[in-house]
Amino acid sequence: MKRRHFLELSLLFLASCSTTVNQANGSFSNLTINEPETLKFAVTDIQGIEDLQQNYEPFQKVLGEILEKKIEFFPVDNYIAAAVALQSGELKLALTGPSEYTIIRARTNAVPIIAITRPDYHSIIAVSANSKIESPAQLKGKTIAMWELGSTSGHLGPTKILLDAGLNPQADFKISMLGKNGLQALKKDQVDALAIGLNRYNDLLKKDNLSAKDFRIIATGQSLPNDLIVASSNLPNTLVEKIRDRMVENQDRLIDAILLGKANDKYQGAKLVPANDSDYNMIRQVYKAIGQGNVFQ
């Protein structure tokens, strides 16, 4: 999911949010026995009610039907606003990306309900076809174009590839966050490599009218953690279990509905699968390696 000023916002969140979470062990509070009739729902990278409606109105409708609840959109400016609302209990459910989830979890103790897979969701490193670079280890001392700070597939995933190759992300290479201009920069030899999500790479080839023959993929990373829906720790445990069970039972309807959204092609072929917090340890590892481990404290 798209990240906007991710690390800067993370540091702001650390300064502005209380470090107190509702349940230290991650379990849900059972003090409230009555289930809310309305569940407010946010998507952490969608701003404004109109964009929410264009992208998620069919999903909102089906989710309400299967849960027998009113699902009310809750627009947020960014994942930090969602985290604050989850912590207070005003927001009940949020769809978020892997990178945002790790910060939200650390500060609010929101618990994952269900994960949404994304086919071919992994990072790649590409070089020009005529480059002498054959492996990630040879990028030491080089300049690498990436997507943006905090992007799972366009920053953290590629950094994991480089870490596994024995490189130090704080000293061994230079990163240029070029977003959609990264492939053109590689074509013009302004950078030595492009590290990006596979799907974004293919999209840029089409958008920029470039041929894959002009480039070589020298590394493909492991599958990245899934997007997921999390719940506020203020929701009763029984309700969270009900939400999880009904979403799994009706996953075909939910996936069909989410694909009706204006910009949800990334979920083509998606499935709903169990969401485990440990699946996101790779994200935490990379944040620590780039010197941002304090966002989890």
mmCIF file with all atom_site columns, C-alpha atoms in Angstrom, residues 73-221:
data_model
loop_
_atom_site.group_PDB
_atom_site.id
_atom_site.type_symbol
_atom_site.label_atom_id
_atom_site.label_alt_id
_atom_site.label_comp_id
_atom_site.label_asym_id
_atom_site.label_entity_id
_atom_site.label_seq_id
_atom_site.pdbx_PDB_ins_code
_atom_site.Cartn_x
_atom_site.Cartn_y
_atom_site.Cartn_z
_atom_site.occupancy
_atom_site.B_iso_or_equiv
_atom_site.pdbx_formal_charge
_atom_site.auth_seq_id
_atom_site.auth_comp_id
_atom_site.auth_asym_id
_atom_site.auth_atom_id
_atom_site.pdbx_PDB_model_num
ATOM 1   C CA . PHE A 1 73  ? -16.455 4.529   6.484   1.00 0.00 ? 73  PHE A CA 1
ATOM 2   C CA . PHE A 1 74  ? -13.938 6.390   8.650   1.00 0.00 ? 74  PHE A CA 1
ATOM 3   C CA . PRO A 1 75  ? -11.645 8.534   6.444   1.00 0.00 ? 75  PRO A CA 1
ATOM 4   C CA . VAL A 1 76  ? -8.108  9.040   7.736   1.00 0.00 ? 76  VAL A CA 1
ATOM 5   C CA . ASP A 1 77  ? -5.270  11.222  6.511   1.00 0.00 ? 77  ASP A CA 1
ATOM 6   C CA . ASN A 1 78  ? -2.662  8.515   7.054   1.00 0.00 ? 78  ASN A CA 1
ATOM 7   C CA . TYR A 1 79  ? -1.911  5.392   9.046   1.00 0.00 ? 79  TYR A CA 1
ATOM 8   C CA . ILE A 1 80  ? -1.047  7.452   12.143  1.00 0.00 ? 80  ILE A CA 1
ATOM 9   C CA . ALA A 1 81  ? -4.542  8.928   12.263  1.00 0.00 ? 81  ALA A CA 1
ATOM 10  C CA . ALA A 1 82  ? -5.912  5.402   11.946  1.00 0.00 ? 82  ALA A CA 1
ATOM 11  C CA . ALA A 1 83  ? -3.674  4.225   14.782  1.00 0.00 ? 83  ALA A CA 1
ATOM 12  C CA . VAL A 1 84  ? -4.819  7.005   17.105  1.00 0.00 ? 84  VAL A CA 1
ATOM 13  C CA . ALA A 1 85  ? -8.471  6.190   16.352  1.00 0.00 ? 85  ALA A CA 1
ATOM 14  C CA . LEU A 1 86  ? -7.887  2.452   16.865  1.00 0.00 ? 86  LEU A CA 1
ATOM 15  C CA . GLN A 1 87  ? -6.221  3.135   20.181  1.00 0.00 ? 87  GLN A CA 1
ATOM 16  C CA . SER A 1 88  ? -9.132  5.262   21.397  1.00 0.00 ? 88  SER A CA 1
ATOM 17  C CA . GLY A 1 89  ? -11.675 2.707   20.192  1.00 0.00 ? 89  GLY A CA 1
ATOM 18  C CA . GLU A 1 90  ? -13.418 5.179   17.884  1.00 0.00 ? 90  GLU A CA 1
ATOM 19  C CA . LEU A 1 91  ? -12.213 3.176   14.872  1.00 0.00 ? 91  LEU A CA 1
ATOM 20  C CA . LYS A 1 92  ? -12.981 -0.558  15.001  1.00 0.00 ? 92  LYS A CA 1
ATOM 21  C CA . LEU A 1 93  ? -11.515 -2.032  11.792  1.00 0.00 ? 93  LEU A CA 1
ATOM 22  C CA . ALA A 1 94  ? -8.746  -0.979  9.436   1.00 0.00 ? 94  ALA A CA 1
ATOM 23  C CA . LEU A 1 95  ? -7.250  -2.365  6.242   1.00 0.00 ? 95  LEU A CA 1
ATOM 24  C CA . THR A 1 96  ? -3.525  -1.665  6.249   1.00 0.00 ? 96  THR A CA 1
ATOM 25  C CA . GLY A 1 97  ? -0.274  -2.663  4.608   1.00 0.00 ? 97  GLY A CA 1
ATOM 26  C CA . PRO A 1 98  ? 2.556   -4.684  6.158   1.00 0.00 ? 98  PRO A CA 1
ATOM 27  C CA . SER A 1 99  ? 4.850   -1.762  6.899   1.00 0.00 ? 99  SER A CA 1
ATOM 28  C CA . GLU A 1 100 ? 2.139   0.369   8.514   1.00 0.00 ? 100 GLU A CA 1
ATOM 29  C CA . TYR A 1 101 ? 0.867   -2.601  10.487  1.00 0.00 ? 101 TYR A CA 1
ATOM 30  C CA . THR A 1 102 ? 4.123   -3.065  12.363  1.00 0.00 ? 102 THR A CA 1
ATOM 31  C CA . ILE A 1 103 ? 4.001   0.533   13.622  1.00 0.00 ? 103 ILE A CA 1
ATOM 32  C CA . ILE A 1 104 ? 0.285   0.426   14.396  1.00 0.00 ? 104 ILE A CA 1
ATOM 33  C CA . ARG A 1 105 ? 0.721   -2.812  16.301  1.00 0.00 ? 105 ARG A CA 1
ATOM 34  C CA . ALA A 1 106 ? 3.616   -1.438  18.347  1.00 0.00 ? 106 ALA A CA 1
ATOM 35  C CA . ARG A 1 107 ? 1.726   1.669   19.420  1.00 0.00 ? 107 ARG A CA 1
ATOM 36  C CA . THR A 1 108 ? -1.883  0.483   19.777  1.00 0.00 ? 108 THR A CA 1
ATOM 37  C CA . ASN A 1 109 ? -1.814  -3.296  20.175  1.00 0.00 ? 109 ASN A CA 1
ATOM 38  C CA . ALA A 1 110 ? -4.395  -3.658  17.407  1.00 0.00 ? 110 ALA A CA 1
ATOM 39  C CA . VAL A 1 111 ? -4.744  -7.348  16.609  1.00 0.00 ? 111 VAL A CA 1
ATOM 40  C CA . PRO A 1 112 ? -4.743  -8.833  13.094  1.00 0.00 ? 112 PRO A CA 1
ATOM 41  C CA . ILE A 1 113 ? -8.035  -10.444 12.073  1.00 0.00 ? 113 ILE A CA 1
ATOM 42  C CA . ILE A 1 114 ? -7.341  -11.702 8.563   1.00 0.00 ? 114 ILE A CA 1
ATOM 43  C CA . ALA A 1 115 ? -4.675  -11.267 5.879   1.00 0.00 ? 115 ALA A CA 1
ATOM 44  C CA . ILE A 1 116 ? -5.258  -10.599 2.197   1.00 0.00 ? 116 ILE A CA 1
ATOM 45  C CA . THR A 1 117 ? -2.701  -12.195 -0.104  1.00 0.00 ? 117 THR A CA 1
ATOM 46  C CA . ARG A 1 118 ? -1.269  -10.371 -3.102  1.00 0.00 ? 118 ARG A CA 1
ATOM 47  C CA . PRO A 1 119 ? -0.002  -12.629 -5.905  1.00 0.00 ? 119 PRO A CA 1
ATOM 48  C CA . ASP A 1 120 ? 3.570   -11.916 -7.054  1.00 0.00 ? 120 ASP A CA 1
ATOM 49  C CA . TYR A 1 121 ? 4.056   -9.607  -4.087  1.00 0.00 ? 121 TYR A CA 1
ATOM 50  C CA . HIS A 1 122 ? 7.813   -9.520  -3.822  1.00 0.00 ? 122 HIS A CA 1
ATOM 51  C CA . SER A 1 123 ? 10.664  -7.162  -4.590  1.00 0.00 ? 123 SER A CA 1
ATOM 52  C CA . ILE A 1 124 ? 13.205  -7.321  -7.388  1.00 0.00 ? 124 ILE A CA 1
ATOM 53  C CA . ILE A 1 125 ? 16.486  -5.619  -8.185  1.00 0.00 ? 125 ILE A CA 1
ATOM 54  C CA . ALA A 1 126 ? 17.074  -4.733  -11.832 1.00 0.00 ? 126 ALA A CA 1
ATOM 55  C CA . VAL A 1 127 ? 20.066  -3.336  -13.695 1.00 0.00 ? 127 VAL A CA 1
ATOM 56  C CA . SER A 1 128 ? 20.591  -2.212  -17.267 1.00 0.00 ? 128 SER A CA 1
ATOM 57  C CA . ALA A 1 129 ? 21.052  -5.037  -19.766 1.00 0.00 ? 129 ALA A CA 1
ATOM 58  C CA . ASN A 1 130 ? 24.625  -3.961  -20.445 1.00 0.00 ? 130 ASN A CA 1
ATOM 59  C CA . SER A 1 131 ? 25.577  -3.578  -16.774 1.00 0.00 ? 131 SER A CA 1
ATOM 60  C CA . LYS A 1 132 ? 28.452  -5.666  -15.419 1.00 0.00 ? 132 LYS A CA 1
ATOM 61  C CA . ILE A 1 133 ? 26.606  -6.096  -12.110 1.00 0.00 ? 133 ILE A CA 1
ATOM 62  C CA . GLU A 1 134 ? 25.462  -9.695  -11.695 1.00 0.00 ? 134 GLU A CA 1
ATOM 63  C CA . SER A 1 135 ? 24.453  -9.935  -8.026  1.00 0.00 ? 135 SER A CA 1
ATOM 64  C CA . PRO A 1 136 ? 23.231  -7.740  -5.139  1.00 0.00 ? 136 PRO A CA 1
ATOM 65  C CA . ALA A 1 137 ? 26.616  -8.015  -3.419  1.00 0.00 ? 137 ALA A CA 1
ATOM 66  C CA . GLN A 1 138 ? 28.163  -6.096  -6.330  1.00 0.00 ? 138 GLN A CA 1
ATOM 67  C CA . LEU A 1 139 ? 26.009  -3.067  -5.494  1.00 0.00 ? 139 LEU A CA 1
ATOM 68  C CA . LYS A 1 140 ? 28.373  -2.063  -2.712  1.00 0.00 ? 140 LYS A CA 1
ATOM 69  C CA . GLY A 1 141 ? 29.284  1.585   -3.263  1.00 0.00 ? 141 GLY A CA 1
ATOM 70  C CA . LYS A 1 142 ? 26.556  1.967   -5.897  1.00 0.00 ? 142 LYS A CA 1
ATOM 71  C CA . THR A 1 143 ? 23.428  4.136   -6.146  1.00 0.00 ? 143 THR A CA 1
ATOM 72  C CA . ILE A 1 144 ? 20.095  2.315   -6.085  1.00 0.00 ? 144 ILE A CA 1
ATOM 73  C CA . ALA A 1 145 ? 16.724  3.803   -7.009  1.00 0.00 ? 145 ALA A CA 1
ATOM 74  C CA . MET A 1 146 ? 13.850  2.794   -4.737  1.00 0.00 ? 146 MET A CA 1
ATOM 75  C CA . TRP A 1 147 ? 10.191  3.796   -4.478  1.00 0.00 ? 147 TRP A CA 1
ATOM 76  C CA . GLU A 1 148 ? 9.630   5.736   -1.229  1.00 0.00 ? 148 GLU A CA 1
ATOM 77  C CA . LEU A 1 149 ? 10.464  5.562   2.465   1.00 0.00 ? 149 LEU A CA 1
ATOM 78  C CA . GLY A 1 150 ? 8.581   2.814   4.260   1.00 0.00 ? 150 GLY A CA 1
ATOM 79  C CA . SER A 1 151 ? 7.211   1.152   1.120   1.00 0.00 ? 151 SER A CA 1
ATOM 80  C CA . THR A 1 152 ? 7.079   -2.570  1.753   1.00 0.00 ? 152 THR A CA 1
ATOM 81  C CA . SER A 1 153 ? 7.920   -3.658  -1.795  1.00 0.00 ? 153 SER A CA 1
ATOM 82  C CA . GLY A 1 154 ? 9.842   -0.559  -2.850  1.00 0.00 ? 154 GLY A CA 1
ATOM 83  C CA . HIS A 1 155 ? 12.077  0.022   0.181   1.00 0.00 ? 155 HIS A CA 1
ATOM 84  C CA . LEU A 1 156 ? 11.933  -2.597  2.930   1.00 0.00 ? 156 LEU A CA 1
ATOM 85  C CA . GLY A 1 157 ? 11.750  -5.657  0.657   1.00 0.00 ? 157 GLY A CA 1
ATOM 86  C CA . PRO A 1 158 ? 14.716  -4.569  -1.484  1.00 0.00 ? 158 PRO A CA 1
ATOM 87  C CA . THR A 1 159 ? 16.681  -3.669  1.632   1.00 0.00 ? 159 THR A CA 1
ATOM 88  C CA . LYS A 1 160 ? 16.117  -7.219  2.902   1.00 0.00 ? 160 LYS A CA 1
ATOM 89  C CA . ILE A 1 161 ? 17.599  -8.578  -0.349  1.00 0.00 ? 161 ILE A CA 1
ATOM 90  C CA . LEU A 1 162 ? 20.662  -6.396  0.143   1.00 0.00 ? 162 LEU A CA 1
ATOM 91  C CA . LEU A 1 163 ? 20.944  -7.353  3.814   1.00 0.00 ? 163 LEU A CA 1
ATOM 92  C CA . ASP A 1 164 ? 20.897  -11.021 2.870   1.00 0.00 ? 164 ASP A CA 1
ATOM 93  C CA . ALA A 1 165 ? 23.694  -10.286 0.388   1.00 0.00 ? 165 ALA A CA 1
ATOM 94  C CA . GLY A 1 166 ? 25.842  -9.051  3.285   1.00 0.00 ? 166 GLY A CA 1
ATOM 95  C CA . LEU A 1 167 ? 25.486  -5.312  2.675   1.00 0.00 ? 167 LEU A CA 1
ATOM 96  C CA . ASN A 1 168 ? 25.001  -2.677  5.365   1.00 0.00 ? 168 ASN A CA 1
ATOM 97  C CA . PRO A 1 169 ? 22.094  -0.397  4.376   1.00 0.00 ? 169 PRO A CA 1
ATOM 98  C CA . GLN A 1 170 ? 23.509  2.445   6.465   1.00 0.00 ? 170 GLN A CA 1
ATOM 99  C CA . ALA A 1 171 ? 26.943  2.457   4.845   1.00 0.00 ? 171 ALA A CA 1
ATOM 100 C CA . ASP A 1 172 ? 27.401  0.247   1.795   1.00 0.00 ? 172 ASP A CA 1
ATOM 101 C CA . PHE A 1 173 ? 25.182  1.859   -0.842  1.00 0.00 ? 173 PHE A CA 1
ATOM 102 C CA . LYS A 1 174 ? 23.274  5.048   -1.615  1.00 0.00 ? 174 LYS A CA 1
ATOM 103 C CA . ILE A 1 175 ? 19.495  5.078   -2.007  1.00 0.00 ? 175 ILE A CA 1
ATOM 104 C CA . SER A 1 176 ? 17.604  7.550   -4.193  1.00 0.00 ? 176 SER A CA 1
ATOM 105 C CA . MET A 1 177 ? 13.859  7.527   -3.584  1.00 0.00 ? 177 MET A CA 1
ATOM 106 C CA . LEU A 1 178 ? 12.647  8.261   -7.107  1.00 0.00 ? 178 LEU A CA 1
ATOM 107 C CA . GLY A 1 179 ? 9.165   6.760   -7.099  1.00 0.00 ? 179 GLY A CA 1
ATOM 108 C CA . LYS A 1 180 ? 7.738   6.330   -10.590 1.00 0.00 ? 180 LYS A CA 1
ATOM 109 C CA . ASN A 1 181 ? 10.866  7.948   -12.119 1.00 0.00 ? 181 ASN A CA 1
ATOM 110 C CA . GLY A 1 182 ? 13.182  5.150   -11.025 1.00 0.00 ? 182 GLY A CA 1
ATOM 111 C CA . LEU A 1 183 ? 13.038  3.059   -14.193 1.00 0.00 ? 183 LEU A CA 1
ATOM 112 C CA . GLN A 1 184 ? 13.736  6.036   -16.428 1.00 0.00 ? 184 GLN A CA 1
ATOM 113 C CA . ALA A 1 185 ? 16.674  6.945   -14.200 1.00 0.00 ? 185 ALA A CA 1
ATOM 114 C CA . LEU A 1 186 ? 18.054  3.432   -14.667 1.00 0.00 ? 186 LEU A CA 1
ATOM 115 C CA . LYS A 1 187 ? 17.518  3.636   -18.427 1.00 0.00 ? 187 LYS A CA 1
ATOM 116 C CA . LYS A 1 188 ? 19.519  6.875   -18.509 1.00 0.00 ? 188 LYS A CA 1
ATOM 117 C CA . ASP A 1 189 ? 22.298  5.402   -16.298 1.00 0.00 ? 189 ASP A CA 1
ATOM 118 C CA . GLN A 1 190 ? 21.578  7.952   -13.575 1.00 0.00 ? 190 GLN A CA 1
ATOM 119 C CA . VAL A 1 191 ? 21.509  5.096   -11.041 1.00 0.00 ? 191 VAL A CA 1
ATOM 120 C CA . ASP A 1 192 ? 23.211  1.724   -10.990 1.00 0.00 ? 192 ASP A CA 1
ATOM 121 C CA . ALA A 1 193 ? 20.134  -0.344  -10.135 1.00 0.00 ? 193 ALA A CA 1
ATOM 122 C CA . LEU A 1 194 ? 16.422  -0.170  -9.476  1.00 0.00 ? 194 LEU A CA 1
ATOM 123 C CA . ALA A 1 195 ? 14.934  -1.950  -6.459  1.00 0.00 ? 195 ALA A CA 1
ATOM 124 C CA . ILE A 1 196 ? 11.154  -2.139  -6.593  1.00 0.00 ? 196 ILE A CA 1
ATOM 125 C CA . GLY A 1 197 ? 8.101   -4.379  -6.308  1.00 0.00 ? 197 GLY A CA 1
ATOM 126 C CA . LEU A 1 198 ? 7.677   -6.749  -9.249  1.00 0.00 ? 198 LEU A CA 1
ATOM 127 C CA . ASN A 1 199 ? 4.184   -5.517  -10.125 1.00 0.00 ? 199 ASN A CA 1
ATOM 128 C CA . ARG A 1 200 ? 5.281   -1.880  -10.026 1.00 0.00 ? 200 ARG A CA 1
ATOM 129 C CA . TYR A 1 201 ? 8.265   -2.760  -12.229 1.00 0.00 ? 201 TYR A CA 1
ATOM 130 C CA . ASN A 1 202 ? 5.968   -4.325  -14.828 1.00 0.00 ? 202 ASN A CA 1
ATOM 131 C CA . ASP A 1 203 ? 3.600   -1.345  -14.611 1.00 0.00 ? 203 ASP A CA 1
ATOM 132 C CA . LEU A 1 204 ? 6.464   1.092   -15.210 1.00 0.00 ? 204 LEU A CA 1
ATOM 133 C CA . LEU A 1 205 ? 7.649   -0.879  -18.248 1.00 0.00 ? 205 LEU A CA 1
ATOM 134 C CA . LYS A 1 206 ? 4.205   -0.386  -19.800 1.00 0.00 ? 206 LYS A CA 1
ATOM 135 C CA . LYS A 1 207 ? 3.770   3.209   -18.647 1.00 0.00 ? 207 LYS A CA 1
ATOM 136 C CA . ASP A 1 208 ? 7.192   4.319   -19.863 1.00 0.00 ? 208 ASP A CA 1
ATOM 137 C CA . ASN A 1 209 ? 6.921   2.237   -23.057 1.00 0.00 ? 209 ASN A CA 1
ATOM 138 C CA . LEU A 1 210 ? 10.167  0.426   -22.271 1.00 0.00 ? 210 LEU A CA 1
ATOM 139 C CA . SER A 1 211 ? 11.217  -3.105  -23.151 1.00 0.00 ? 211 SER A CA 1
ATOM 140 C CA . ALA A 1 212 ? 12.110  -5.681  -20.527 1.00 0.00 ? 212 ALA A CA 1
ATOM 141 C CA . LYS A 1 213 ? 15.025  -6.599  -22.826 1.00 0.00 ? 213 LYS A CA 1
ATOM 142 C CA . ASP A 1 214 ? 16.703  -3.345  -21.826 1.00 0.00 ? 214 ASP A CA 1
ATOM 143 C CA . PHE A 1 215 ? 17.048  -4.549  -18.236 1.00 0.00 ? 215 PHE A CA 1
ATOM 144 C CA . ARG A 1 216 ? 18.093  -7.612  -16.241 1.00 0.00 ? 216 ARG A CA 1
ATOM 145 C CA . ILE A 1 217 ? 16.614  -8.744  -12.958 1.00 0.00 ? 217 ILE A CA 1
ATOM 146 C CA . ILE A 1 218 ? 19.565  -9.821  -10.808 1.00 0.00 ? 218 ILE A CA 1
ATOM 147 C CA . ALA A 1 219 ? 17.638  -10.681 -7.627  1.00 0.00 ? 219 ALA A CA 1
ATOM 148 C CA . THR A 1 220 ? 14.126  -11.619 -6.548  1.00 0.00 ? 220 THR A CA 1
ATOM 149 C CA . GLY A 1 221 ? 13.184  -11.358 -2.904  1.00 0.00 ? 221 GLY A CA 1
#
